[in-house]
Amino acid sequence: MYSIPHLDIPHLDRVSGHVQLPGSKSISNRVLLLCALSSGRTQVHDLLDSDDTQVMLSALEKLGCVIERSPSSLHITGIGDRKTDPKELHEIFLGNAGTAMRPLCAALALRGVKAHLTGIARMYERPIQDLVDALRQIGADIEYLGNPGFPPLMLNPSEIQIHRPIQVRGDVSSQFLTALLLALPLVSEHQSIEVQVNGVLISKPYVQITLNLLDNFGVKVINHDWASFTIAKGSRYLAPKEVYVEADASSASYFIAASALSNGTDPLRIEGLGLNSIQGDIRFVEAAQSMGVNIHAGPNWLEIHPSKSTLKGIELDCNHIPDAAMTLCALALYATGPTTLTNIGSWRVKETDRIQAMVNECSKLGAKVEFGEDWIRVFPIEPSKWRPASIHTYDDHRMAMCFALAAFNPDQVNVRIEDPRCVGKTFPQFFETLFSIAHSNAHQIPVICIDGPTASGKGTLANRVAQALGYAYLDSGALYRLTGLAATQAGIPLEPNQESRIAELISKASIAFEGEQIWLNGQEVSEEIRTEQMGMNASQISSFKAVRAALLDVQRNARQLPGLVADGRDMGSVIFPDSTLKIFLTADALTRAKRRHKQLISKGISANIDVLHLDLLARDERDMSRKEAPLKPSEDALLLDNTLMSIEESVEWVLEQWSKQTALLKLQKG
Ligand code: DC
């Protein structure tokens, strides 16, 4: 996941391949709660792992559920057969997860649990009064600890008595009704219970998910045309042994849209979700089709074909797909004619005021947008009118995911997504997944090259800059070290007359980088290649022309979305001559010797500063005077002498140069 202040997405051109999407948030949190309220142990497969499910899981653990995690599934043992101690206070933090706050409030009130329910500041702006009012009708004792009508809440155990139908409003959020329906089977053993909905029920598909899952857990609810619901007397939860969570249909909407916006010809296949889904947002498929998106679908798969040229604006009542409807706004930017989405008043009380947020950010990109209390109209942006923009995401995962789609814009302007980490709410690996199926033309993927003499700290600097920008990191020196190691292991002398053998050997080797780890032919060699001797060997063989040629493609193939920081000798001159920023890092030889000395000592390797100093001078001399790729700054490189600078200062300096460069690029493009 990208835990960086912002992520710059270069122009995205094509999409292809297939994706397996994470589990549905709505299903995951409902299933977890139902398992918790049942007795016995249930295995849950394909559960979403995100901020919202994490807060639910920690809450359930605090309430006494046993959670056993394994890589492929999770076992949860419920508390259905346990007595509650009414005096024990439970402190429960629920972040900004509405799908945890509402149902837990209802369930804990009905189980007679004493609990203090808290969350982040935005949670305290999200209404809960309609649910609390409904629960108070049957005797629940719930206090508002902050603003009346909003969390935080204190639940005090009380006697629950149901004498008449429970009234609940259904026109602000369907989660209030869902919360009641999920919790009421706790008290339906001796009586049937009726819930009457006041106002026209919104987001019915989400209530349908609730009904389907209750059915899965042995509770039958009679739906009287969405106006009232009856839970039969004697209903109680019966957890199935196993539950499978479908892929998230709202998350699928971004991939459907991305594939529709592709300039290529290949389709994208989405696995784990099809037209038989119980999620309401599956009907995004119809909405996208009505905009002209070419989608084929089966029971457990969707296949989307590029459709940019046929996209047209639509007018649609989106009450049935409130979350996925946001993605229609992103598609609308590319359509012919305006797109009007109505009946989306619930957007105002979601993670942020989504109507206002959508208006603000679409406008930044250059779109004309009209809106009202519960509708929005987005006009397409004509080619040549797109503006580079830094998209504010309002701590709303859907804003970040929707606006990533702006990176397909025909003007090829960069799109900056602020606080990309917010996707963690429902889809922590969203950007990684997007970059695994999206392609850019190589020259559009930014590369920062950092070169400099040995022990100048270029590796550390490059690595840190890569982390700060969310870019990949290429340690090209490691490739030469690997080559030296491979040759030594194969018994080939590191002599000039052996260069073609060494080159052939390395071009056939399997090389893999995984985070800090480096693998050669299936063997982890990260530590082994770091010795001084390996550095000397690398220095020697890196002057062989054939070896350099053999490593060319491996290095060029490291260019990947959303960008690359590459360190090493000829990065800026030979490997990535078109790179956006080239830095030549240096420091005086004695300082470098001291740094290397410190590094070796910290690893428990004995070393002498004077010897290291002389070695470095000799290595510099050899690297500078050699014929192939001599050590010298490329003409367009910026010089950074970091003799008196800390690593943090050097990173800051490079990031500043990078911001200047990208600002310049934006001006050129704008
Ligand atoms: O950066 P390093 O110490 O891991 O590099 C090992 C040797 O490889 C060093 O002598 C320079 C050489 N090298 C090179 O010639 N070209 C590169 N792109 C990277 C390193």
GROMACS .gro file of C-alpha atoms in nm, residues 131-573:
model
  443
  131LEU     CA    1  -3.114   0.385   1.455
  132VAL     CA    2  -3.089   0.504   1.814
  133ASP     CA    3  -3.453   0.623   1.802
  134ALA     CA    4  -3.561   0.281   1.675
  135LEU     CA    5  -3.366   0.102   1.948
  136ARG     CA    6  -3.497   0.334   2.222
  137GLN     CA    7  -3.855   0.234   2.125
  138ILE     CA    8  -3.781  -0.115   2.258
  139GLY     CA    9  -3.606  -0.003   2.574
  140ALA     CA   10  -3.241   0.032   2.470
  141ASP     CA   11  -3.044   0.276   2.686
  142ILE     CA   12  -2.812   0.467   2.452
  143GLU     CA   13  -2.648   0.799   2.538
  144TYR     CA   14  -2.495   1.049   2.300
  145LEU     CA   15  -2.160   1.155   2.443
  146GLY     CA   16  -2.098   1.429   2.187
  147ASN     CA   17  -2.349   1.595   1.956
  148PRO     CA   18  -2.702   1.455   1.988
  149GLY     CA   19  -2.775   1.223   1.697
  150PHE     CA   20  -2.412   1.128   1.636
  151PRO     CA   21  -2.144   0.899   1.782
  152PRO     CA   22  -1.962   0.864   2.018
  153LEU     CA   23  -2.215   0.656   2.212
  154MET     CA   24  -2.245   0.492   2.551
  155LEU     CA   25  -2.455   0.177   2.557
  156ASN     CA   26  -2.592   0.078   2.898
  157PRO     CA   27  -2.749  -0.264   2.953
  158SER     CA   28  -3.129  -0.242   2.983
  159GLU     CA   29  -3.437  -0.458   2.949
  160ILE     CA   30  -3.555  -0.496   2.589
  161GLN     CA   31  -3.931  -0.516   2.544
  162ILE     CA   32  -4.108  -0.540   2.211
  163HIS     CA   33  -4.481  -0.478   2.218
  164ARG     CA   34  -4.545  -0.319   1.883
  165PRO     CA   35  -4.382  -0.283   1.540
  166ILE     CA   36  -4.049  -0.099   1.549
  167GLN     CA   37  -4.040   0.218   1.340
  168VAL     CA   38  -3.721   0.313   1.152
  169ARG     CA   39  -3.647   0.578   0.895
  170GLY     CA   40  -3.525   0.437   0.566
  171ASP     CA   41  -3.462   0.750   0.363
  172VAL     CA   42  -3.126   0.867   0.505
  173SER     CA   43  -2.922   0.547   0.518
  174SER     CA   44  -3.033   0.189   0.471
  175GLN     CA   45  -2.768   0.088   0.725
  176PHE     CA   46  -3.011   0.167   1.009
  177LEU     CA   47  -3.257  -0.093   0.884
  178THR     CA   48  -2.972  -0.336   0.813
  179ALA     CA   49  -2.841  -0.289   1.166
  180LEU     CA   50  -3.183  -0.369   1.314
  181LEU     CA   51  -3.239  -0.671   1.093
  182LEU     CA   52  -2.896  -0.812   1.179
  183ALA     CA   53  -2.949  -0.764   1.553
  184LEU     CA   54  -3.318  -0.844   1.612
  185PRO     CA   55  -3.282  -1.224   1.583
  186LEU     CA   56  -3.106  -1.190   1.920
  187VAL     CA   57  -3.446  -1.124   2.079
  188SER     CA   58  -3.687  -1.309   1.849
  189GLU     CA   59  -3.683  -1.640   2.029
  190HIS     CA   60  -4.022  -1.592   2.194
  191GLN     CA   61  -4.195  -1.351   1.958
  192SER     CA   62  -4.211  -1.247   1.597
  193ILE     CA   63  -4.085  -0.894   1.535
  194GLU     CA   64  -4.201  -0.644   1.277
  195VAL     CA   65  -3.996  -0.349   1.155
  196GLN     CA   66  -4.180  -0.074   0.968
  197VAL     CA   67  -3.985   0.157   0.739
  198ASN     CA   68  -4.076   0.526   0.749
  199GLY     CA   69  -4.013   0.719   0.429
  200VAL     CA   70  -3.911   0.553   0.104
  201LEU     CA   71  -3.630   0.306   0.164
  202ILE     CA   72  -3.307   0.399  -0.015
  203SER     CA   73  -3.022   0.167  -0.126
  204LYS     CA   74  -3.252  -0.140  -0.128
  205PRO     CA   75  -2.981  -0.366  -0.275
  206TYR     CA   76  -2.779  -0.330   0.045
  207VAL     CA   77  -3.080  -0.443   0.247
  208GLN     CA   78  -3.113  -0.735   0.006
  209ILE     CA   79  -2.754  -0.839   0.092
  210THR     CA   80  -2.855  -0.834   0.457
  211LEU     CA   81  -3.160  -1.052   0.388
  212ASN     CA   82  -2.955  -1.300   0.181
  213LEU     CA   83  -2.691  -1.332   0.450
  214LEU     CA   84  -2.944  -1.368   0.730
  215ASP     CA   85  -3.096  -1.649   0.526
  216ASN     CA   86  -2.749  -1.806   0.505
  217PHE     CA   87  -2.734  -1.792   0.884
  218GLY     CA   88  -3.073  -1.957   0.928
  219VAL     CA   89  -3.288  -1.647   0.981
  220LYS     CA   90  -3.586  -1.598   0.748
  221VAL     CA   91  -3.712  -1.244   0.712
  222ILE     CA   92  -4.035  -1.170   0.527
  223ASN     CA   93  -4.006  -0.861   0.310
  224HIS     CA   94  -4.340  -0.680   0.271
  225ASP     CA   95  -4.252  -0.482  -0.040
  226TRP     CA   96  -3.970  -0.291   0.137
  227ALA     CA   97  -4.225  -0.116   0.359
  228SER     CA   98  -4.201  -0.356   0.650
  229PHE     CA   99  -4.015  -0.673   0.746
  230THR     CA  100  -4.107  -0.959   0.977
  231ILE     CA  101  -3.865  -1.180   1.166
  232ALA     CA  102  -4.042  -1.502   1.262
  233LYS     CA  103  -4.078  -1.613   1.622
  234GLY     CA  104  -3.810  -1.865   1.717
  235SER     CA  105  -3.553  -1.729   1.471
  236ARG     CA  106  -3.195  -1.778   1.582
  237TYR     CA  107  -2.858  -1.766   1.414
  238LEU     CA  108  -2.721  -2.093   1.282
  239ALA     CA  109  -2.374  -2.028   1.148
  240PRO     CA  110  -2.274  -2.232   0.842
  241LYS     CA  111  -1.943  -2.416   0.877
  242GLU     CA  112  -1.797  -2.221   0.586
  243VAL     CA  113  -1.873  -1.892   0.415
  244TYR     CA  114  -1.728  -1.757   0.089
  245VAL     CA  115  -1.717  -1.380   0.043
  246GLU     CA  116  -1.771  -1.257  -0.315
  247ALA     CA  117  -1.531  -1.009  -0.475
  248ASP     CA  118  -1.636  -0.650  -0.411
  249ALA     CA  119  -1.866  -0.520  -0.683
  250SER     CA  120  -1.799  -0.155  -0.598
  251SER     CA  121  -1.424  -0.217  -0.630
  252ALA     CA  122  -1.490  -0.387  -0.964
  253SER     CA  123  -1.639  -0.064  -1.098
  254TYR     CA  124  -1.295   0.103  -1.116
  255PHE     CA  125  -1.156  -0.184  -1.321
  256ILE     CA  126  -1.459  -0.195  -1.549
  257ALA     CA  127  -1.410   0.177  -1.610
  258ALA     CA  128  -1.032   0.147  -1.652
  259SER     CA  129  -1.073  -0.119  -1.916
  260ALA     CA  130  -1.342   0.084  -2.092
  261LEU     CA  131  -1.097   0.378  -2.108
  262SER     CA  132  -0.811   0.169  -2.246
  263ASN     CA  133  -0.658   0.275  -2.576
  264GLY     CA  134  -0.563  -0.084  -2.651
  265THR     CA  135  -0.767  -0.364  -2.802
  266ASP     CA  136  -0.728  -0.635  -2.535
  267PRO     CA  137  -1.009  -0.701  -2.288
  268LEU     CA  138  -0.974  -0.720  -1.910
  269ARG     CA  139  -1.118  -1.017  -1.723
  270ILE     CA  140  -1.241  -0.982  -1.365
  271GLU     CA  141  -1.258  -1.308  -1.172
  272GLY     CA  142  -1.466  -1.386  -0.863
  273LEU     CA  143  -1.765  -1.169  -0.951
  274GLY     CA  144  -2.043  -1.217  -1.202
  275LEU     CA  145  -2.403  -1.141  -1.276
  276ASN     CA  146  -2.522  -1.383  -1.005
  277SER     CA  147  -2.371  -1.156  -0.737
  278ILE     CA  148  -2.586  -1.069  -0.435
  279GLN     CA  149  -2.432  -0.721  -0.424
  280GLY     CA  150  -2.637  -0.430  -0.546
  281ASP     CA  151  -2.339  -0.263  -0.707
  282ILE     CA  152  -2.326  -0.541  -0.965
  283ARG     CA  153  -2.588  -0.328  -1.139
  284PHE     CA  154  -2.307  -0.084  -1.217
  285VAL     CA  155  -2.256  -0.322  -1.510
  286GLU     CA  156  -2.592  -0.217  -1.660
  287ALA     CA  157  -2.523   0.150  -1.592
  288ALA     CA  158  -2.183   0.126  -1.762
  289GLN     CA  159  -2.338  -0.063  -2.053
  290SER     CA  160  -2.592   0.215  -2.096
  291MET     CA  161  -2.298   0.457  -2.125
  292GLY     CA  162  -2.164   0.240  -2.406
  293VAL     CA  163  -1.918   0.015  -2.221
  294ASN     CA  164  -1.880  -0.324  -2.387
  295ILE     CA  165  -1.911  -0.590  -2.114
  296HIS     CA  166  -1.952  -0.965  -2.145
  297ALA     CA  167  -2.043  -1.149  -1.828
  298GLY     CA  168  -2.097  -1.494  -1.683
  299PRO     CA  169  -2.178  -1.639  -1.342
  300ASN     CA  170  -1.840  -1.570  -1.184
  301TRP     CA  171  -1.660  -1.345  -1.430
  302LEU     CA  172  -1.680  -1.020  -1.621
  303GLU     CA  173  -1.493  -0.930  -1.938
  304ILE     CA  174  -1.465  -0.567  -2.039
  305HIS     CA  175  -1.359  -0.443  -2.381
  306PRO     CA  176  -1.213  -0.099  -2.456
  307SER     CA  177  -1.502   0.135  -2.531
  308LYS     CA  178  -1.368   0.489  -2.520
  309SER     CA  179  -1.501   0.582  -2.863
  310THR     CA  180  -1.858   0.474  -2.782
  311LEU     CA  181  -1.896   0.637  -2.441
  312LYS     CA  182  -2.199   0.863  -2.416
  313GLY     CA  183  -2.357   1.062  -2.135
  314ILE     CA  184  -2.666   0.925  -1.958
  315GLU     CA  185  -2.929   1.034  -1.711
  316LEU     CA  186  -2.976   0.781  -1.432
  317ASP     CA  187  -3.148   0.744  -1.097
  318CYS     CA  188  -2.861   0.595  -0.892
  319ASN     CA  189  -3.043   0.513  -0.572
  320HIS     CA  190  -2.972   0.143  -0.628
  321ILE     CA  191  -2.594   0.189  -0.676
  322PRO     CA  192  -2.493   0.478  -0.452
  323ASP     CA  193  -2.126   0.378  -0.417
  324ALA     CA  194  -2.047   0.259  -0.768
  325ALA     CA  195  -2.231   0.558  -0.913
  326MET     CA  196  -1.928   0.771  -0.829
  327THR     CA  197  -1.737   0.577  -1.091
  328LEU     CA  198  -1.991   0.691  -1.352
  329CYS     CA  199  -1.873   1.048  -1.287
  330ALA     CA  200  -1.519   0.943  -1.382
  331LEU     CA  201  -1.647   0.781  -1.703
  332ALA     CA  202  -1.858   1.091  -1.771
  333LEU     CA  203  -1.539   1.297  -1.811
  334TYR     CA  204  -1.466   1.099  -2.131
  335ALA     CA  205  -1.819   1.066  -2.274
  336THR     CA  206  -1.999   1.265  -2.538
  337GLY     CA  207  -2.265   1.478  -2.373
  338PRO     CA  208  -2.332   1.535  -2.004
  339THR     CA  209  -2.414   1.265  -1.748
  340THR     CA  210  -2.677   1.338  -1.485
  341LEU     CA  211  -2.699   1.122  -1.174
  342THR     CA  212  -3.007   1.171  -0.956
  343ASN     CA  213  -3.135   1.044  -0.621
  344ILE     CA  214  -2.786   1.042  -0.468
  345GLY     CA  215  -2.866   1.240  -0.152
  346SER     CA  216  -2.695   0.968   0.056
  347TRP     CA  217  -2.361   1.082  -0.090
  348ARG     CA  218  -2.379   1.381   0.146
  349VAL     CA  219  -2.346   1.163   0.458
  350LYS     CA  220  -2.082   0.915   0.343
  351GLU     CA  221  -1.708   0.925   0.421
  352THR     CA  222  -1.725   1.288   0.310
  353ASP     CA  223  -1.988   1.502   0.136
  354ARG     CA  224  -1.930   1.317  -0.188
  355ILE     CA  225  -2.139   1.549  -0.407
  356GLN     CA  226  -1.931   1.850  -0.304
  357ALA     CA  227  -1.607   1.653  -0.325
  358MET     CA  228  -1.690   1.527  -0.674
  359VAL     CA  229  -1.779   1.878  -0.791
  360ASN     CA  230  -1.454   2.023  -0.655
  361GLU     CA  231  -1.222   1.765  -0.803
  362CYS     CA  232  -1.390   1.724  -1.144
  363SER     CA  233  -1.372   2.102  -1.177
  364LYS     CA  234  -0.998   2.101  -1.099
  365LEU     CA  235  -0.944   1.871  -1.398
  366GLY     CA  236  -1.128   2.118  -1.621
  367ALA     CA  237  -1.483   1.975  -1.622
  368LYS     CA  238  -1.800   2.178  -1.599
  369VAL     CA  239  -2.018   2.037  -1.320
  370GLU     CA  240  -2.370   2.126  -1.206
  371PHE     CA  241  -2.527   1.994  -0.889
  372GLY     CA  242  -2.808   2.016  -0.636
  373GLU     CA  243  -2.894   1.868  -0.299
  374ASP     CA  244  -2.924   1.514  -0.435
  375TRP     CA  245  -2.799   1.522  -0.794
  376ILE     CA  246  -2.493   1.596  -1.003
  377ARG     CA  247  -2.433   1.664  -1.373
  378VAL     CA  248  -2.082   1.611  -1.510
  379PHE     CA  249  -1.987   1.742  -1.854
  380PRO     CA  250  -1.708   1.575  -2.051
  381ILE     CA  251  -1.368   1.743  -2.081
  382GLU     CA  252  -1.274   1.799  -2.441
  383PRO     CA  253  -0.932   1.686  -2.559
  384SER     CA  254  -0.675   1.965  -2.508
  385LYS     CA  255  -0.882   2.102  -2.217
  386TRP     CA  256  -0.763   1.862  -1.944
  387ARG     CA  257  -0.572   2.035  -1.666
  388PRO     CA  258  -0.310   1.864  -1.449
  389ALA     CA  259  -0.453   1.845  -1.099
  390SER     CA  260  -0.368   1.747  -0.748
  391ILE     CA  261  -0.676   1.555  -0.638
  392HIS     CA  262  -0.780   1.602  -0.278
  393THR     CA  263  -0.929   1.276  -0.149
  394TYR     CA  264  -1.109   1.383   0.173
  395ASP     CA  265  -1.007   1.060   0.350
  396ASP     CA  266  -1.252   0.891   0.112
  397HIS     CA  267  -1.126   0.575  -0.057
  398ARG     CA  268  -1.374   0.611  -0.342
  399MET     CA  269  -1.251   0.959  -0.431
  400ALA     CA  270  -0.896   0.823  -0.465
  401MET     CA  271  -1.002   0.524  -0.675
  402CYS     CA  272  -1.237   0.723  -0.901
  403PHE     CA  273  -0.984   0.991  -0.977
  404ALA     CA  274  -0.709   0.742  -1.059
  405LEU     CA  275  -0.921   0.697  -1.373
  406ALA     CA  276  -0.838   1.053  -1.476
  407ALA     CA  277  -0.490   0.922  -1.565
  408PHE     CA  278  -0.632   0.788  -1.893
  409ASN     CA  279  -0.689   1.148  -2.011
  410PRO     CA  280  -0.609   1.212  -2.377
  411ASP     CA  281  -0.393   1.516  -2.300
  412GLN     CA  282  -0.153   1.295  -2.107
  413VAL     CA  283  -0.138   1.528  -1.810
  414ASN     CA  284  -0.022   1.380  -1.480
  415VAL     CA  285  -0.274   1.320  -1.206
  416ARG     CA  286  -0.170   1.353  -0.845
  417ILE     CA  287  -0.372   1.161  -0.585
  418GLU     CA  288  -0.332   1.310  -0.239
  419ASP     CA  289  -0.318   1.072   0.058
  420PRO     CA  290  -0.339   0.753  -0.153
  421ARG     CA  291  -0.336   0.548   0.166
  422CYS     CA  292  -0.707   0.623   0.214
  423VAL     CA  293  -0.790   0.337  -0.027
  424GLY     CA  294  -0.702   0.112   0.269
  425LYS     CA  295  -1.061   0.147   0.387
  426THR     CA  296  -1.180  -0.110   0.136
  427PHE     CA  297  -0.897  -0.190  -0.106
  428PRO     CA  298  -0.546  -0.153   0.037
  429GLN     CA  299  -0.378  -0.286  -0.278
  430PHE     CA  300  -0.585  -0.077  -0.518
  431PHE     CA  301  -0.298   0.110  -0.686
  432GLU     CA  302  -0.074  -0.197  -0.704
  433THR     CA  303  -0.363  -0.387  -0.867
  434LEU     CA  304  -0.428  -0.103  -1.110
  435PHE     CA  305  -0.060  -0.085  -1.206
  436SER     CA  306  -0.053  -0.460  -1.260
  437ILE     CA  307  -0.308  -0.438  -1.542
  438ALA     CA  308  -0.248  -0.084  -1.673
  439HIS     CA  309   0.031  -0.001  -1.915
  440SER     CA  310   0.192   0.324  -2.015
  441ASN     CA  311   0.424   0.392  -2.302
  442ALA     CA  312   0.774   0.346  -2.158
  443HIS     CA  313   0.879   0.707  -2.214
  444GLN     CA  314   0.584   0.822  -2.002
  445ILE     CA  315   0.698   0.633  -1.695
  446PRO     CA  316   0.923   0.869  -1.500
  447VAL     CA  317   1.275   0.761  -1.410
  448ILE     CA  318   1.509   0.936  -1.167
  449CYS     CA  319   1.874   0.837  -1.214
  450ILE     CA  320   2.128   0.870  -0.936
  451ASP     CA  321   2.497   0.811  -1.002
  452GLY     CA  322   2.813   0.886  -0.814
  453PRO     CA  323   3.137   0.732  -0.690
  454THR     CA  324   3.140   0.426  -0.473
  455ALA     CA  325   3.031   0.483  -0.110
  456SER     CA  326   2.876   0.818  -0.193
  457GLY     CA  327   2.548   0.687  -0.047
  458LYS     CA  328   2.369   0.676  -0.382
  459GLY     CA  329   2.205   0.343  -0.304
  460THR     CA  330   2.058   0.464   0.024
  461LEU     CA  331   1.953   0.791  -0.135
  462ALA     CA  332   1.791   0.622  -0.435
  463ASN     CA  333   1.610   0.375  -0.213
  464ARG     CA  334   1.475   0.649   0.014
  465VAL     CA  335   1.365   0.868  -0.278
  466ALA     CA  336   1.188   0.566  -0.431
  467GLN     CA  337   1.005   0.502  -0.106
  468ALA     CA  338   0.903   0.865  -0.071
  469LEU     CA  339   0.750   0.867  -0.419
  470GLY     CA  340   0.610   0.513  -0.417
  471TYR     CA  341   0.840   0.422  -0.707
  472ALA     CA  342   1.030   0.103  -0.777
  473TYR     CA  343   1.405   0.099  -0.710
  474LEU     CA  344   1.673  -0.043  -0.937
  475ASP     CA  345   2.009  -0.113  -0.775
  476SER     CA  346   2.213  -0.165  -1.090
  477GLY     CA  347   2.536  -0.213  -0.894
  478ALA     CA  348   2.376  -0.524  -0.746
  479LEU     CA  349   2.340  -0.663  -1.099
  480TYR     CA  350   2.715  -0.634  -1.157
  481ARG     CA  351   2.784  -0.783  -0.815
  482LEU     CA  352   2.548  -1.072  -0.903
  483THR     CA  353   2.726  -1.123  -1.231
  484GLY     CA  354   3.062  -1.141  -1.055
  485LEU     CA  355   2.917  -1.393  -0.810
  486ALA     CA  356   2.762  -1.604  -1.085
  487ALA     CA  357   3.094  -1.613  -1.274
  488THR     CA  358   3.289  -1.704  -0.962
  489GLN     CA  359   3.041  -1.979  -0.876
  490ALA     CA  360   3.073  -2.114  -1.230
  491GLY     CA  361   3.451  -2.107  -1.200
  492ILE     CA  362   3.498  -1.852  -1.477
  493PRO     CA  363   3.798  -1.622  -1.418
  494LEU     CA  364   3.705  -1.252  -1.417
  495GLU     CA  365   3.939  -1.174  -1.705
  496PRO     CA  366   3.876  -0.965  -2.016
  497ASN     CA  367   3.921  -1.268  -2.243
  498GLN     CA  368   3.626  -1.435  -2.060
  499GLU     CA  369   3.380  -1.151  -2.112
  500SER     CA  370   3.157  -1.329  -2.363
  501ARG     CA  371   3.129  -1.636  -2.137
  502ILE     CA  372   3.038  -1.419  -1.840
  503ALA     CA  373   2.788  -1.226  -2.052
  504GLU     CA  374   2.624  -1.546  -2.172
  505LEU     CA  375   2.612  -1.685  -1.822
  506ILE     CA  376   2.434  -1.380  -1.678
  507SER     CA  377   2.191  -1.347  -1.968
  508LYS     CA  378   2.068  -1.701  -1.890
  509ALA     CA  379   2.057  -1.655  -1.511
  510SER     CA  380   1.734  -1.601  -1.320
  511ILE     CA  381   1.750  -1.277  -1.124
  512ALA     CA  382   1.479  -1.159  -0.885
  513PHE     CA  383   1.445  -0.855  -0.660
  514GLU     CA  384   1.189  -0.873  -0.380
  515GLY     CA  385   1.202  -0.569  -0.155
  516GLU     CA  386   1.547  -0.575   0.006
  517GLN     CA  387   1.611  -0.933  -0.103
  518ILE     CA  388   1.805  -1.033  -0.413
  519TRP     CA  389   1.792  -1.380  -0.564
  520LEU     CA  390   2.026  -1.545  -0.813
  521ASN     CA  391   1.912  -1.874  -0.969
  522GLY     CA  392   1.673  -1.938  -0.680
  523GLN     CA  393   1.933  -1.867  -0.410
  524GLU     CA  394   1.910  -1.562  -0.183
  525VAL     CA  395   2.237  -1.370  -0.212
  526SER     CA  396   2.146  -1.029  -0.064
  527GLU     CA  397   2.419  -1.036   0.203
  528GLU     CA  398   2.677  -1.232   0.004
  529ILE     CA  399   2.708  -0.973  -0.273
  530ARG     CA  400   2.765  -0.684  -0.031
  531THR     CA  401   3.125  -0.767   0.063
  532GLU     CA  402   3.419  -0.550  -0.042
  533GLN     CA  403   3.551  -0.835  -0.253
  534MET     CA  404   3.222  -0.858  -0.447
  535GLY     CA  405   3.243  -0.482  -0.502
  536MET     CA  406   3.593  -0.520  -0.646
  537ASN     CA  407   3.480  -0.807  -0.868
  538ALA     CA  408   3.185  -0.603  -0.989
  539SER     CA  409   3.409  -0.308  -1.061
  540GLN     CA  410   3.629  -0.534  -1.274
  541ILE     CA  411   3.364  -0.708  -1.482
  542SER     CA  412   3.156  -0.393  -1.522
  543SER     CA  413   3.424  -0.267  -1.759
  544PHE     CA  414   3.348  -0.555  -2.001
  545LYS     CA  415   3.140  -0.431  -2.293
  546ALA     CA  416   2.962  -0.765  -2.349
  547VAL     CA  417   2.862  -0.786  -1.982
  548ARG     CA  418   2.716  -0.435  -1.995
  549ALA     CA  419   2.522  -0.525  -2.308
  550ALA     CA  420   2.390  -0.845  -2.146
  551LEU     CA  421   2.247  -0.646  -1.856
  552LEU     CA  422   2.084  -0.379  -2.070
  553ASP     CA  423   1.738  -0.535  -2.103
  554VAL     CA  424   1.710  -0.644  -1.739
  555GLN     CA  425   1.768  -0.283  -1.641
  556ARG     CA  426   1.533  -0.130  -1.898
  557ASN     CA  427   1.260  -0.376  -1.799
  558ALA     CA  428   1.274  -0.240  -1.445
  559ARG     CA  429   1.095   0.072  -1.570
  560GLN     CA  430   0.748   0.025  -1.425
  561LEU     CA  431   0.444   0.216  -1.304
  562PRO     CA  432   0.419   0.449  -1.130
  563GLY     CA  433   0.793   0.528  -1.170
  564LEU     CA  434   1.149   0.416  -1.108
  565VAL     CA  435   1.454   0.540  -0.923
  566ALA     CA  436   1.767   0.380  -1.067
  567ASP     CA  437   2.116   0.409  -0.927
  568GLY     CA  438   2.439   0.329  -1.103
  569ARG     CA  439   2.698   0.429  -1.354
  570ASP     CA  440   2.537   0.470  -1.693
  571MET     CA  441   2.174   0.496  -1.586
  572GLY     CA  442   2.124   0.844  -1.723
  573SER     CA  443   2.354   0.815  -2.024
   0.00000   0.00000   0.00000
